[in-house]
mmCIF file of C-alpha atoms and ligand atoms in Angstrom:
data_model
loop_
_atom_site.group_PDB
_atom_site.id
_atom_site.type_symbol
_atom_site.label_atom_id
_atom_site.label_comp_id
_atom_site.label_asym_id
_atom_site.label_seq_id
_atom_site.Cartn_x
_atom_site.Cartn_y
_atom_site.Cartn_z
ATOM 1 C CA UNK J 280 18.260 28.321 13.742
ATOM 2 C CA UNK J 281 17.185 28.369 10.135
ATOM 3 C CA UNK J 282 20.776 29.089 9.122
ATOM 4 C CA UNK J 283 22.056 26.168 11.172
ATOM 5 C CA UNK J 284 19.455 23.909 9.566
ATOM 6 C CA UNK J 285 20.476 25.111 6.103
ATOM 7 C CA UNK J 286 24.126 24.476 6.941
ATOM 8 C CA UNK J 287 23.304 20.968 8.165
ATOM 9 C CA UNK J 288 21.397 20.308 4.956
ATOM 10 C CA UNK J 289 24.341 21.537 2.926
ATOM 11 C CA UNK J 290 26.779 19.302 4.796
ATOM 12 C CA UNK J 291 24.531 16.239 4.600
ATOM 13 C CA UNK J 292 23.705 16.967 0.959
ATOM 14 C CA UNK J 293 27.310 17.338 -0.097
ATOM 15 C CA UNK J 294 28.404 14.242 1.817
ATOM 16 C CA UNK J 295 25.837 12.125 -0.022
ATOM 17 C CA UNK J 296 26.850 13.650 -3.336
ATOM 18 C CA UNK J 297 30.505 12.880 -2.698
ATOM 19 C CA UNK J 298 29.663 9.214 -2.162
ATOM 20 C CA UNK J 299 31.776 8.186 -5.143
ATOM 21 C CA UNK J 300 32.480 4.585 -4.217
ATOM 22 C CA UNK J 301 30.391 2.216 -6.340
ATOM 23 C CA UNK J 302 27.479 0.889 -4.373
ATOM 24 C CA UNK J 303 26.937 -2.842 -4.527
ATOM 25 C CA UNK J 304 23.296 -3.805 -4.583
ATOM 26 C CA UNK J 305 23.830 -6.664 -2.192
ATOM 27 C CA UNK J 306 22.071 -5.187 0.814
ATOM 28 C CA UNK J 307 18.753 -4.477 -0.881
ATOM 29 C CA UNK J 308 15.777 -6.795 -0.225
ATOM 30 C CA UNK J 309 15.362 -7.570 -3.947
ATOM 31 C CA UNK J 310 18.454 -8.054 -6.078
ATOM 32 C CA UNK J 311 16.856 -9.225 -9.264
ATOM 33 C CA UNK J 312 17.602 -10.350 -12.787
ATOM 34 C CA UNK J 313 14.926 -10.656 -15.491
ATOM 35 C CA UNK J 314 15.418 -12.374 -18.823
ATOM 36 C CA UNK J 315 13.580 -14.606 -21.310
ATOM 37 C CA UNK J 316 13.618 -18.219 -20.146
ATOM 38 C CA UNK J 317 16.344 -20.126 -21.999
ATOM 39 C CA UNK J 318 15.324 -22.325 -24.886
ATOM 40 C CA UNK J 319 15.649 -26.039 -24.200
ATOM 41 C CA UNK J 320 18.934 -26.274 -26.107
ATOM 42 C CA UNK J 321 20.368 -23.314 -24.175
ATOM 43 C CA UNK J 322 19.517 -24.594 -20.711
ATOM 44 C CA UNK J 323 22.944 -25.930 -19.699
ATOM 45 C CA UNK J 324 24.913 -22.697 -20.264
ATOM 46 C CA UNK J 325 22.167 -20.755 -18.528
ATOM 47 C CA UNK J 326 22.317 -23.019 -15.452
ATOM 48 C CA UNK J 327 26.062 -22.419 -15.409
ATOM 49 C CA UNK J 328 25.449 -18.663 -15.636
ATOM 50 C CA UNK J 329 23.245 -18.887 -12.537
ATOM 51 C CA UNK J 330 26.002 -20.747 -10.682
ATOM 52 C CA UNK J 331 28.929 -18.620 -11.775
ATOM 53 C CA UNK J 332 27.474 -15.133 -12.290
ATOM 54 C CA UNK J 333 24.110 -14.653 -10.591
ATOM 55 C CA UNK J 334 24.893 -16.408 -7.311
ATOM 56 C CA UNK J 335 28.291 -14.724 -6.691
ATOM 57 C CA UNK J 336 26.597 -11.356 -7.298
ATOM 58 C CA UNK J 337 24.047 -12.173 -4.586
ATOM 59 C CA UNK J 338 21.124 -12.107 -7.004
ATOM 60 C CA UNK J 339 18.177 -13.386 -4.979
ATOM 61 C CA UNK J 340 15.344 -13.070 -7.524
ATOM 62 C CA UNK J 341 15.213 -14.432 -11.059
ATOM 63 C CA UNK J 342 12.225 -13.496 -13.226
ATOM 64 C CA UNK J 343 12.054 -15.726 -16.284
ATOM 65 C CA UNK J 344 9.807 -14.688 -19.119
ATOM 66 C CA UNK J 345 8.340 -18.008 -20.152
ATOM 67 C CA UNK J 346 5.233 -17.099 -22.133
ATOM 68 C CA UNK J 347 4.672 -20.182 -24.308
ATOM 69 C CA UNK J 348 8.188 -21.627 -24.025
ATOM 70 C CA UNK J 349 6.944 -24.521 -21.894
ATOM 71 C CA UNK J 350 5.282 -27.801 -22.776
ATOM 72 C CA UNK J 351 1.997 -26.949 -21.072
ATOM 73 C CA UNK J 352 -0.110 -29.992 -20.274
ATOM 74 C CA UNK J 353 -3.239 -27.925 -19.573
ATOM 75 C CA UNK J 354 -3.079 -26.333 -23.033
ATOM 76 C CA UNK J 355 -0.831 -28.203 -25.464
ATOM 77 C CA UNK J 356 -2.370 -26.117 -28.250
ATOM 78 C CA UNK J 357 -0.583 -23.034 -26.869
ATOM 79 C CA UNK J 358 2.927 -24.482 -26.648
ATOM 80 C CA UNK J 359 5.832 -23.104 -28.637
ATOM 81 C CA UNK J 360 7.602 -25.799 -30.618
ATOM 82 C CA UNK J 361 10.501 -27.187 -28.595
ATOM 83 C CA UNK J 362 9.434 -25.553 -25.335
ATOM 84 C CA UNK J 363 11.008 -26.423 -21.976
ATOM 85 C CA UNK J 364 9.972 -29.724 -20.452
ATOM 86 C CA UNK J 365 8.890 -30.191 -16.845
ATOM 87 C CA UNK J 366 12.180 -31.939 -16.127
ATOM 88 C CA UNK J 367 14.146 -28.980 -17.535
ATOM 89 C CA UNK J 368 12.183 -26.496 -15.445
ATOM 90 C CA UNK J 369 12.968 -28.609 -12.376
ATOM 91 C CA UNK J 370 16.678 -28.172 -13.161
ATOM 92 C CA UNK J 371 16.131 -24.401 -13.033
ATOM 93 C CA UNK J 372 14.188 -24.775 -9.789
ATOM 94 C CA UNK J 373 16.920 -26.849 -8.152
ATOM 95 C CA UNK J 374 19.744 -24.586 -9.283
ATOM 96 C CA UNK J 375 17.967 -21.508 -7.968
ATOM 97 C CA UNK J 376 17.052 -23.217 -4.722
ATOM 98 C CA UNK J 377 20.700 -24.143 -4.156
ATOM 99 C CA UNK J 378 21.564 -20.427 -4.201
ATOM 100 C CA UNK J 379 18.432 -19.178 -2.400
ATOM 101 C CA UNK J 380 17.252 -17.441 -5.546
ATOM 102 C CA UNK J 381 13.509 -16.832 -5.740
ATOM 103 C CA UNK J 382 12.354 -17.979 -9.161
ATOM 104 C CA UNK J 383 9.381 -16.116 -10.654
ATOM 105 C CA UNK J 384 7.878 -17.087 -14.028
ATOM 106 C CA UNK J 385 6.271 -14.561 -16.338
ATOM 107 C CA UNK J 386 3.552 -14.898 -18.929
ATOM 108 C CA UNK J 387 2.448 -11.656 -20.563
ATOM 109 C CA UNK J 388 -1.159 -11.011 -19.621
ATOM 110 C CA UNK J 389 -3.450 -8.354 -21.096
ATOM 111 C CA UNK J 390 -0.973 -6.652 -23.472
ATOM 112 C CA UNK J 391 1.932 -7.921 -25.559
ATOM 113 C CA UNK J 392 -0.199 -10.555 -27.293
ATOM 114 C CA UNK J 393 1.646 -9.820 -30.536
ATOM 115 C CA UNK J 394 5.003 -8.446 -31.545
ATOM 116 C CA UNK J 395 5.671 -6.485 -34.747
ATOM 117 C CA UNK J 396 3.908 -8.521 -37.461
ATOM 118 C CA UNK J 397 3.501 -11.732 -35.447
ATOM 119 C CA UNK J 398 0.525 -12.708 -33.319
ATOM 120 C CA UNK J 399 1.396 -14.697 -30.169
ATOM 121 C CA UNK J 400 -0.046 -18.090 -29.416
ATOM 122 C CA UNK J 401 -3.022 -17.042 -27.282
ATOM 123 C CA UNK J 402 -4.682 -14.865 -29.928
ATOM 124 C CA UNK J 403 -3.520 -17.118 -32.736
ATOM 125 C CA UNK J 404 -5.393 -20.069 -31.213
ATOM 126 C CA UNK J 405 -8.208 -18.056 -29.586
ATOM 127 C CA UNK J 406 -8.796 -15.067 -31.918
ATOM 128 C CA UNK J 407 -12.088 -14.327 -30.128
ATOM 129 C CA UNK J 408 -10.091 -12.939 -27.198
ATOM 130 C CA UNK J 409 -8.590 -10.164 -29.364
ATOM 131 C CA UNK J 410 -9.482 -6.653 -28.158
ATOM 132 C CA UNK J 411 -9.041 -5.348 -31.722
ATOM 133 C CA UNK J 412 -10.002 -8.143 -34.148
ATOM 134 C CA UNK J 413 -10.467 -5.537 -36.872
ATOM 135 C CA UNK J 414 -6.749 -4.668 -36.764
ATOM 136 C CA UNK J 415 -5.109 -7.029 -39.234
ATOM 137 C CA UNK J 416 -1.482 -7.983 -38.747
ATOM 138 C CA UNK J 417 0.675 -6.234 -41.375
ATOM 139 C CA UNK J 418 3.090 -8.130 -43.596
ATOM 140 C CA UNK J 419 5.711 -5.442 -43.106
ATOM 141 C CA UNK J 420 5.332 -3.942 -39.658
ATOM 142 C CA UNK J 421 6.292 -0.293 -39.263
ATOM 143 C CA UNK J 422 5.864 2.139 -36.391
ATOM 144 C CA UNK J 423 3.991 4.449 -36.387
ATOM 145 C CA UNK J 424 1.118 2.948 -38.377
ATOM 146 C CA UNK J 425 -2.493 3.904 -39.145
ATOM 147 C CA UNK J 426 -3.912 1.372 -36.650
ATOM 148 C CA UNK J 427 -1.715 2.520 -33.772
ATOM 149 C CA UNK J 428 -0.676 -1.145 -33.595
ATOM 150 C CA UNK J 429 2.208 -1.750 -31.224
ATOM 151 C CA UNK J 430 1.129 -4.986 -29.549
ATOM 152 C CA UNK J 431 -2.278 -6.615 -29.446
ATOM 153 C CA UNK J 432 -4.149 -7.064 -26.163
ATOM 154 C CA UNK J 433 -6.708 -9.586 -25.061
ATOM 155 C CA UNK J 434 -10.087 -8.245 -24.053
ATOM 156 C CA UNK J 435 -10.187 -8.270 -20.238
ATOM 157 C CA UNK J 436 -13.984 -8.554 -20.306
ATOM 158 C CA UNK J 437 -14.159 -11.531 -22.644
ATOM 159 C CA UNK J 438 -16.057 -14.218 -20.691
ATOM 160 C CA UNK J 439 -13.697 -17.028 -21.761
ATOM 161 C CA UNK J 440 -10.251 -15.509 -21.446
ATOM 162 C CA UNK J 441 -9.481 -15.945 -17.740
ATOM 163 C CA UNK J 442 -10.299 -19.648 -17.616
ATOM 164 C CA UNK J 443 -7.610 -20.298 -20.245
ATOM 165 C CA UNK J 444 -4.917 -17.902 -19.038
ATOM 166 C CA UNK J 445 -5.322 -18.874 -15.386
ATOM 167 C CA UNK J 446 -4.880 -22.541 -16.264
ATOM 168 C CA UNK J 447 -1.551 -21.540 -17.829
ATOM 169 C CA UNK J 448 -0.644 -19.368 -14.837
ATOM 170 C CA UNK J 449 -1.447 -22.113 -12.329
ATOM 171 C CA UNK J 450 0.487 -24.724 -14.260
ATOM 172 C CA UNK J 451 3.580 -22.552 -14.700
ATOM 173 C CA UNK J 452 3.570 -21.478 -11.029
ATOM 174 C CA UNK J 453 3.169 -25.104 -9.937
ATOM 175 C CA UNK J 454 6.033 -26.381 -12.067
ATOM 176 C CA UNK J 455 8.277 -23.448 -11.053
ATOM 177 C CA UNK J 456 7.178 -23.973 -7.411
ATOM 178 C CA UNK J 457 6.855 -20.201 -7.258
ATOM 179 C CA UNK J 458 5.358 -17.971 -4.594
ATOM 180 C CA UNK J 459 4.937 -15.125 -7.084
ATOM 181 C CA UNK J 460 3.951 -14.663 -10.707
ATOM 182 C CA UNK J 461 4.939 -11.811 -13.034
ATOM 183 C CA UNK J 462 2.038 -10.867 -15.314
ATOM 184 C CA UNK J 463 3.827 -8.345 -17.530
ATOM 185 C CA UNK J 464 0.967 -5.890 -18.228
ATOM 186 C CA UNK J 465 3.276 -3.284 -19.739
ATOM 187 C CA UNK J 466 2.789 -1.088 -22.787
ATOM 188 C CA UNK J 467 -0.931 -1.788 -23.093
ATOM 189 C CA UNK J 468 -1.904 0.534 -25.924
ATOM 190 C CA UNK J 469 -5.152 -1.248 -26.818
ATOM 191 C CA UNK J 470 -7.604 -1.205 -23.921
ATOM 192 C CA UNK J 471 -11.249 -0.172 -23.668
ATOM 193 C CA UNK J 472 -11.516 0.219 -27.438
ATOM 194 C CA UNK J 473 -14.721 1.894 -28.593
ATOM 195 C CA UNK J 474 -15.371 -0.871 -31.118
ATOM 196 C CA UNK J 475 -15.062 -3.661 -28.530
ATOM 197 C CA UNK J 476 -18.655 -4.727 -27.727
ATOM 198 C CA UNK J 477 -17.714 -5.344 -24.080
ATOM 199 C CA UNK J 478 -15.201 -2.596 -23.296
ATOM 200 C CA UNK J 479 -16.386 0.265 -25.523
ATOM 201 C CA UNK J 480 -17.170 3.399 -23.518
ATOM 202 C CA UNK J 481 -15.753 2.075 -20.276
ATOM 203 C CA UNK J 482 -13.114 3.840 -18.210
ATOM 204 C CA UNK J 483 -9.648 2.618 -19.238
ATOM 205 C CA UNK J 484 -8.140 3.073 -15.799
ATOM 206 C CA UNK J 485 -10.968 1.032 -14.264
ATOM 207 C CA UNK J 486 -10.580 -1.663 -16.918
ATOM 208 C CA UNK J 487 -6.843 -1.868 -16.275
ATOM 209 C CA UNK J 488 -7.236 -1.903 -12.490
ATOM 210 C CA UNK J 489 -10.023 -4.475 -12.793
ATOM 211 C CA UNK J 490 -7.707 -6.821 -14.655
ATOM 212 C CA UNK J 491 -4.967 -6.336 -12.044
ATOM 213 C CA UNK J 492 -7.474 -7.208 -9.319
ATOM 214 C CA UNK J 493 -8.716 -10.274 -11.191
ATOM 215 C CA UNK J 494 -5.187 -11.647 -11.601
ATOM 216 C CA UNK J 495 -4.151 -10.699 -8.073
ATOM 217 C CA UNK J 496 -7.211 -12.375 -6.550
ATOM 218 C CA UNK J 497 -6.639 -15.536 -8.535
ATOM 219 C CA UNK J 498 -3.009 -15.761 -7.377
ATOM 220 C CA UNK J 499 -3.954 -14.948 -3.774
ATOM 221 C CA UNK J 500 -6.070 -18.109 -3.568
ATOM 222 C CA UNK J 501 -2.816 -20.051 -3.591
ATOM 223 C CA UNK J 502 -0.866 -17.524 -1.542
ATOM 224 C CA UNK J 503 0.995 -16.179 -4.555
ATOM 225 C CA UNK J 504 2.058 -12.580 -5.092
ATOM 226 C CA UNK J 505 1.461 -10.590 -8.271
ATOM 227 C CA UNK J 506 4.393 -8.785 -9.873
ATOM 228 C CA UNK J 507 3.934 -6.511 -12.872
ATOM 229 C CA UNK J 508 5.591 -3.691 -14.830
ATOM 230 C CA UNK J 509 4.696 -0.196 -13.653
ATOM 231 C CA UNK J 510 4.496 1.930 -16.801
ATOM 232 C CA UNK J 511 0.669 1.919 -17.101
ATOM 233 C CA UNK J 512 0.405 3.528 -13.662
ATOM 234 C CA UNK J 513 2.388 6.641 -14.611
ATOM 235 C CA UNK J 514 1.008 9.667 -16.460
ATOM 236 C CA UNK J 515 3.040 9.923 -19.643
ATOM 237 C CA UNK J 516 1.807 13.365 -20.634
ATOM 238 C CA UNK J 517 2.082 15.153 -17.316
ATOM 239 C CA UNK J 518 5.506 13.690 -16.551
ATOM 240 C CA UNK J 519 6.892 13.871 -20.084
ATOM 241 C CA UNK J 520 7.736 10.180 -19.845
ATOM 242 C CA UNK J 521 5.746 9.429 -23.009
ATOM 243 C CA UNK J 522 3.797 6.450 -24.290
ATOM 244 C CA UNK J 523 6.201 3.609 -23.474
ATOM 245 C CA UNK J 524 7.652 4.295 -20.040
ATOM 246 C CA UNK J 525 4.269 5.691 -19.005
ATOM 247 C CA UNK J 526 0.655 5.845 -20.161
ATOM 248 C CA UNK J 527 -0.818 8.211 -22.730
ATOM 249 C CA UNK J 528 -4.263 6.561 -22.717
ATOM 250 C CA UNK J 529 -5.421 7.443 -19.208
ATOM 251 C CA UNK J 530 -4.698 4.132 -17.512
ATOM 252 C CA UNK J 531 -2.468 6.012 -15.032
ATOM 253 C CA UNK J 532 -5.376 6.750 -12.725
ATOM 254 C CA UNK J 533 -5.389 3.021 -11.986
ATOM 255 C CA UNK J 534 -2.528 3.756 -9.578
ATOM 256 C CA UNK J 535 -5.214 4.642 -7.020
ATOM 257 C CA UNK J 536 -7.392 1.627 -7.852
ATOM 258 C CA UNK J 537 -5.023 -1.351 -7.920
ATOM 259 C CA UNK J 538 -4.451 -3.554 -4.859
ATOM 260 C CA UNK J 539 -1.575 -2.358 -2.699
ATOM 261 C CA UNK J 540 0.055 -5.765 -2.381
ATOM 262 C CA UNK J 541 1.222 -6.035 -6.000
ATOM 263 C CA UNK J 542 4.939 -5.559 -6.632
ATOM 264 C CA UNK J 543 5.691 -2.912 -9.250
ATOM 265 C CA UNK J 544 8.727 -3.356 -11.473
ATOM 266 C CA UNK J 545 9.376 0.251 -12.417
ATOM 267 C CA UNK J 546 11.440 0.221 -15.589
ATOM 268 C CA UNK J 547 13.160 3.358 -16.864
ATOM 269 C CA UNK J 548 15.709 2.966 -19.572
ATOM 270 C CA UNK J 549 16.299 6.449 -20.939
ATOM 271 C CA UNK J 550 16.418 8.614 -17.805
ATOM 272 C CA UNK J 551 16.749 7.789 -14.112
ATOM 273 C CA UNK J 552 13.445 9.417 -13.144
ATOM 274 C CA UNK J 553 12.498 9.199 -9.487
ATOM 275 C CA UNK J 554 9.154 7.499 -10.044
ATOM 276 C CA UNK J 555 9.687 4.941 -7.228
ATOM 277 C CA UNK J 556 8.857 7.712 -4.748
ATOM 278 C CA UNK J 557 5.518 8.351 -6.450
ATOM 279 C CA UNK J 558 4.588 4.677 -6.602
ATOM 280 C CA UNK J 559 5.712 4.006 -3.030
ATOM 281 C CA UNK J 560 3.687 6.971 -1.786
ATOM 282 C CA UNK J 561 0.672 5.372 -3.452
ATOM 283 C CA UNK J 562 1.281 2.392 -1.169
ATOM 284 C CA UNK J 563 2.927 0.095 -3.710
ATOM 285 C CA UNK J 564 6.165 -1.869 -3.377
ATOM 286 C CA UNK J 565 8.651 -0.840 -6.051
ATOM 287 C CA UNK J 566 11.689 -2.347 -7.738
ATOM 288 C CA UNK J 567 13.733 -0.131 -10.065
ATOM 289 C CA UNK J 568 14.593 -1.813 -13.351
ATOM 290 C CA UNK J 569 17.430 -0.604 -15.586
ATOM 291 C CA UNK J 570 18.379 -2.125 -18.921
ATOM 292 C CA UNK J 571 21.492 -0.988 -20.763
ATOM 293 C CA UNK J 572 22.767 2.359 -19.498
ATOM 294 C CA UNK J 573 25.262 1.760 -16.698
ATOM 295 C CA UNK J 574 25.498 5.463 -15.787
ATOM 296 C CA UNK J 575 21.724 5.723 -15.301
ATOM 297 C CA UNK J 576 21.601 2.425 -13.466
ATOM 298 C CA UNK J 577 24.223 3.562 -10.973
ATOM 299 C CA UNK J 578 22.174 6.681 -10.272
ATOM 300 C CA UNK J 579 19.038 4.550 -9.887
ATOM 301 C CA UNK J 580 20.882 2.298 -7.459
ATOM 302 C CA UNK J 581 22.120 5.250 -5.425
ATOM 303 C CA UNK J 582 18.579 6.645 -5.428
ATOM 304 C CA UNK J 583 17.215 3.342 -4.144
ATOM 305 C CA UNK J 584 19.627 3.493 -1.225
ATOM 306 C CA UNK J 585 18.742 7.128 -0.594
ATOM 307 C CA UNK J 586 14.990 6.393 -0.658
ATOM 308 C CA UNK J 587 15.466 3.646 1.909
ATOM 309 C CA UNK J 588 17.742 5.756 4.094
ATOM 310 C CA UNK J 589 15.433 8.768 4.107
ATOM 311 C CA UNK J 590 12.022 7.037 4.220
ATOM 312 C CA UNK J 591 9.683 6.714 7.172
ATOM 313 C CA UNK J 592 9.445 3.258 8.685
ATOM 314 C CA UNK J 593 6.099 2.904 6.886
ATOM 315 C CA UNK J 594 7.594 3.728 3.491
ATOM 316 C CA UNK J 595 10.979 2.021 3.683
ATOM 317 C CA UNK J 596 9.774 -1.563 2.965
ATOM 318 C CA UNK J 597 8.134 -0.341 -0.241
ATOM 319 C CA UNK J 598 11.544 0.487 -1.723
ATOM 320 C CA UNK J 599 12.380 -3.103 -2.521
ATOM 321 C CA UNK J 600 15.498 -2.907 -4.647
ATOM 322 C CA UNK J 601 16.828 -3.294 -8.165
ATOM 323 C CA UNK J 602 16.242 -5.737 -11.002
ATOM 324 C CA UNK J 603 18.375 -5.858 -14.157
ATOM 325 C CA UNK J 604 16.164 -6.409 -17.201
ATOM 326 C CA UNK J 605 17.482 -8.063 -20.358
ATOM 327 C CA UNK J 606 15.520 -7.935 -23.609
ATOM 328 C CA UNK J 607 17.677 -10.132 -25.788
ATOM 329 C CA UNK J 608 17.012 -13.844 -25.439
ATOM 330 C CA UNK J 609 19.046 -15.840 -22.924
ATOM 331 C CA UNK J 610 21.521 -17.205 -25.473
ATOM 332 C CA UNK J 611 21.999 -13.765 -27.063
ATOM 333 C CA UNK J 612 22.667 -12.226 -23.649
ATOM 334 C CA UNK J 613 25.243 -14.864 -22.738
ATOM 335 C CA UNK J 614 27.037 -14.135 -26.018
ATOM 336 C CA UNK J 615 27.026 -10.451 -25.147
ATOM 337 C CA UNK J 616 28.102 -11.071 -21.554
ATOM 338 C CA UNK J 617 31.020 -13.334 -22.438
ATOM 339 C CA UNK J 618 31.956 -11.452 -25.612
ATOM 340 C CA UNK J 619 31.382 -14.476 -27.809
ATOM 341 C CA UNK J 620 28.766 -12.907 -30.085
ATOM 342 C CA UNK J 621 29.217 -10.485 -32.953
ATOM 343 C CA UNK J 622 30.768 -7.142 -31.929
ATOM 344 C CA UNK J 623 28.253 -4.534 -30.782
ATOM 345 C CA UNK J 624 28.059 -1.009 -32.167
ATOM 346 C CA UNK J 625 27.720 0.534 -28.712
ATOM 347 C CA UNK J 626 30.234 -1.051 -26.370
ATOM 348 C CA UNK J 627 29.317 1.113 -23.348
ATOM 349 C CA UNK J 628 25.537 1.006 -23.123
ATOM 350 C CA UNK J 629 24.868 -2.722 -23.060
ATOM 351 C CA UNK J 630 22.743 -4.813 -20.758
ATOM 352 C CA UNK J 631 25.811 -6.830 -19.711
ATOM 353 C CA UNK J 632 27.678 -3.664 -18.679
ATOM 354 C CA UNK J 633 24.603 -2.379 -16.881
ATOM 355 C CA UNK J 634 24.264 -5.642 -14.985
ATOM 356 C CA UNK J 635 27.926 -5.583 -13.954
ATOM 357 C CA UNK J 636 27.635 -1.946 -12.846
ATOM 358 C CA UNK J 637 24.738 -2.627 -10.507
ATOM 359 C CA UNK J 638 25.677 -6.086 -9.270
ATOM 360 C CA UNK J 639 29.355 -6.485 -8.487
ATOM 361 C CA UNK J 640 30.834 -9.871 -7.771
HETATM 362 ZN ZN1 LIG H 984 -12.833 -5.600 -24.716
#
């Protein structure tokens, strides 16, 4: 009997391995694309890209990283110069609606409040919210540096921070007419700093989970879902995934503390690690996010199908699908995609190639 079982396993195993035909992602619940929202002057070509590239590939979810690229009425002081107008956002809404694409705006909450040597608008205008006000922004940013500065965070226990950021969140969700909001929350290196008068000495996993709960509960009042990146919920040391794709500052224990109805965007760009199984077994819904390695992305896509095929009926809905992530701006990506920009050094591992590998027309 054991031998027969082993033989069956061998046959089934080899048949799945010999599945050489490229797998389109068009039967997964989430077939996503994530990119910075276009600048106002780049809106028209981006709308065309939705019509001619996203829709024919059956993309059904578009996450747009807006941050301060919108002419917020609630907080004009936080606007980027030349941000999208309400009327321009409505063009995005209508184009996506035409193709049944769920449009989800993102503003980075908690972490990513600065980049390299530049502080983002929230901490520039409200420096009191800074978790590490003693860390001064360098003129010439280098990594690594003595402060361990990657990106600044806001202090999740500052009594004034949520009023401001939730006014932004509400306004952006209203104008995007969205049923979900992506809060970022990735790569939070500064959290629970000893020198912060509010956070010092507190448990970093509890602080992180507390912030997830606060944002989730706010969104739930209007029936909106919270989406976020998953790296802070993975143990970087134990898994060998390191400080970016996972956490090296003990926030990973938050995986058992966060609400189960958040959607985790599980990005892995260097190796196709099978972390969706871990997150799904913690009760969380997971979307695998590749970036620029088509070979890895194809493995991640095959894995996503395998997880769904082999899961219990309880687990299967947690394996939600795939989302291509793009980290150049929208105009830069369109140049790359259509080959109109400057030639790239690596012509294989590009986000455009990765996108085409996962989502075939
Ligand atoms: Zn703090």
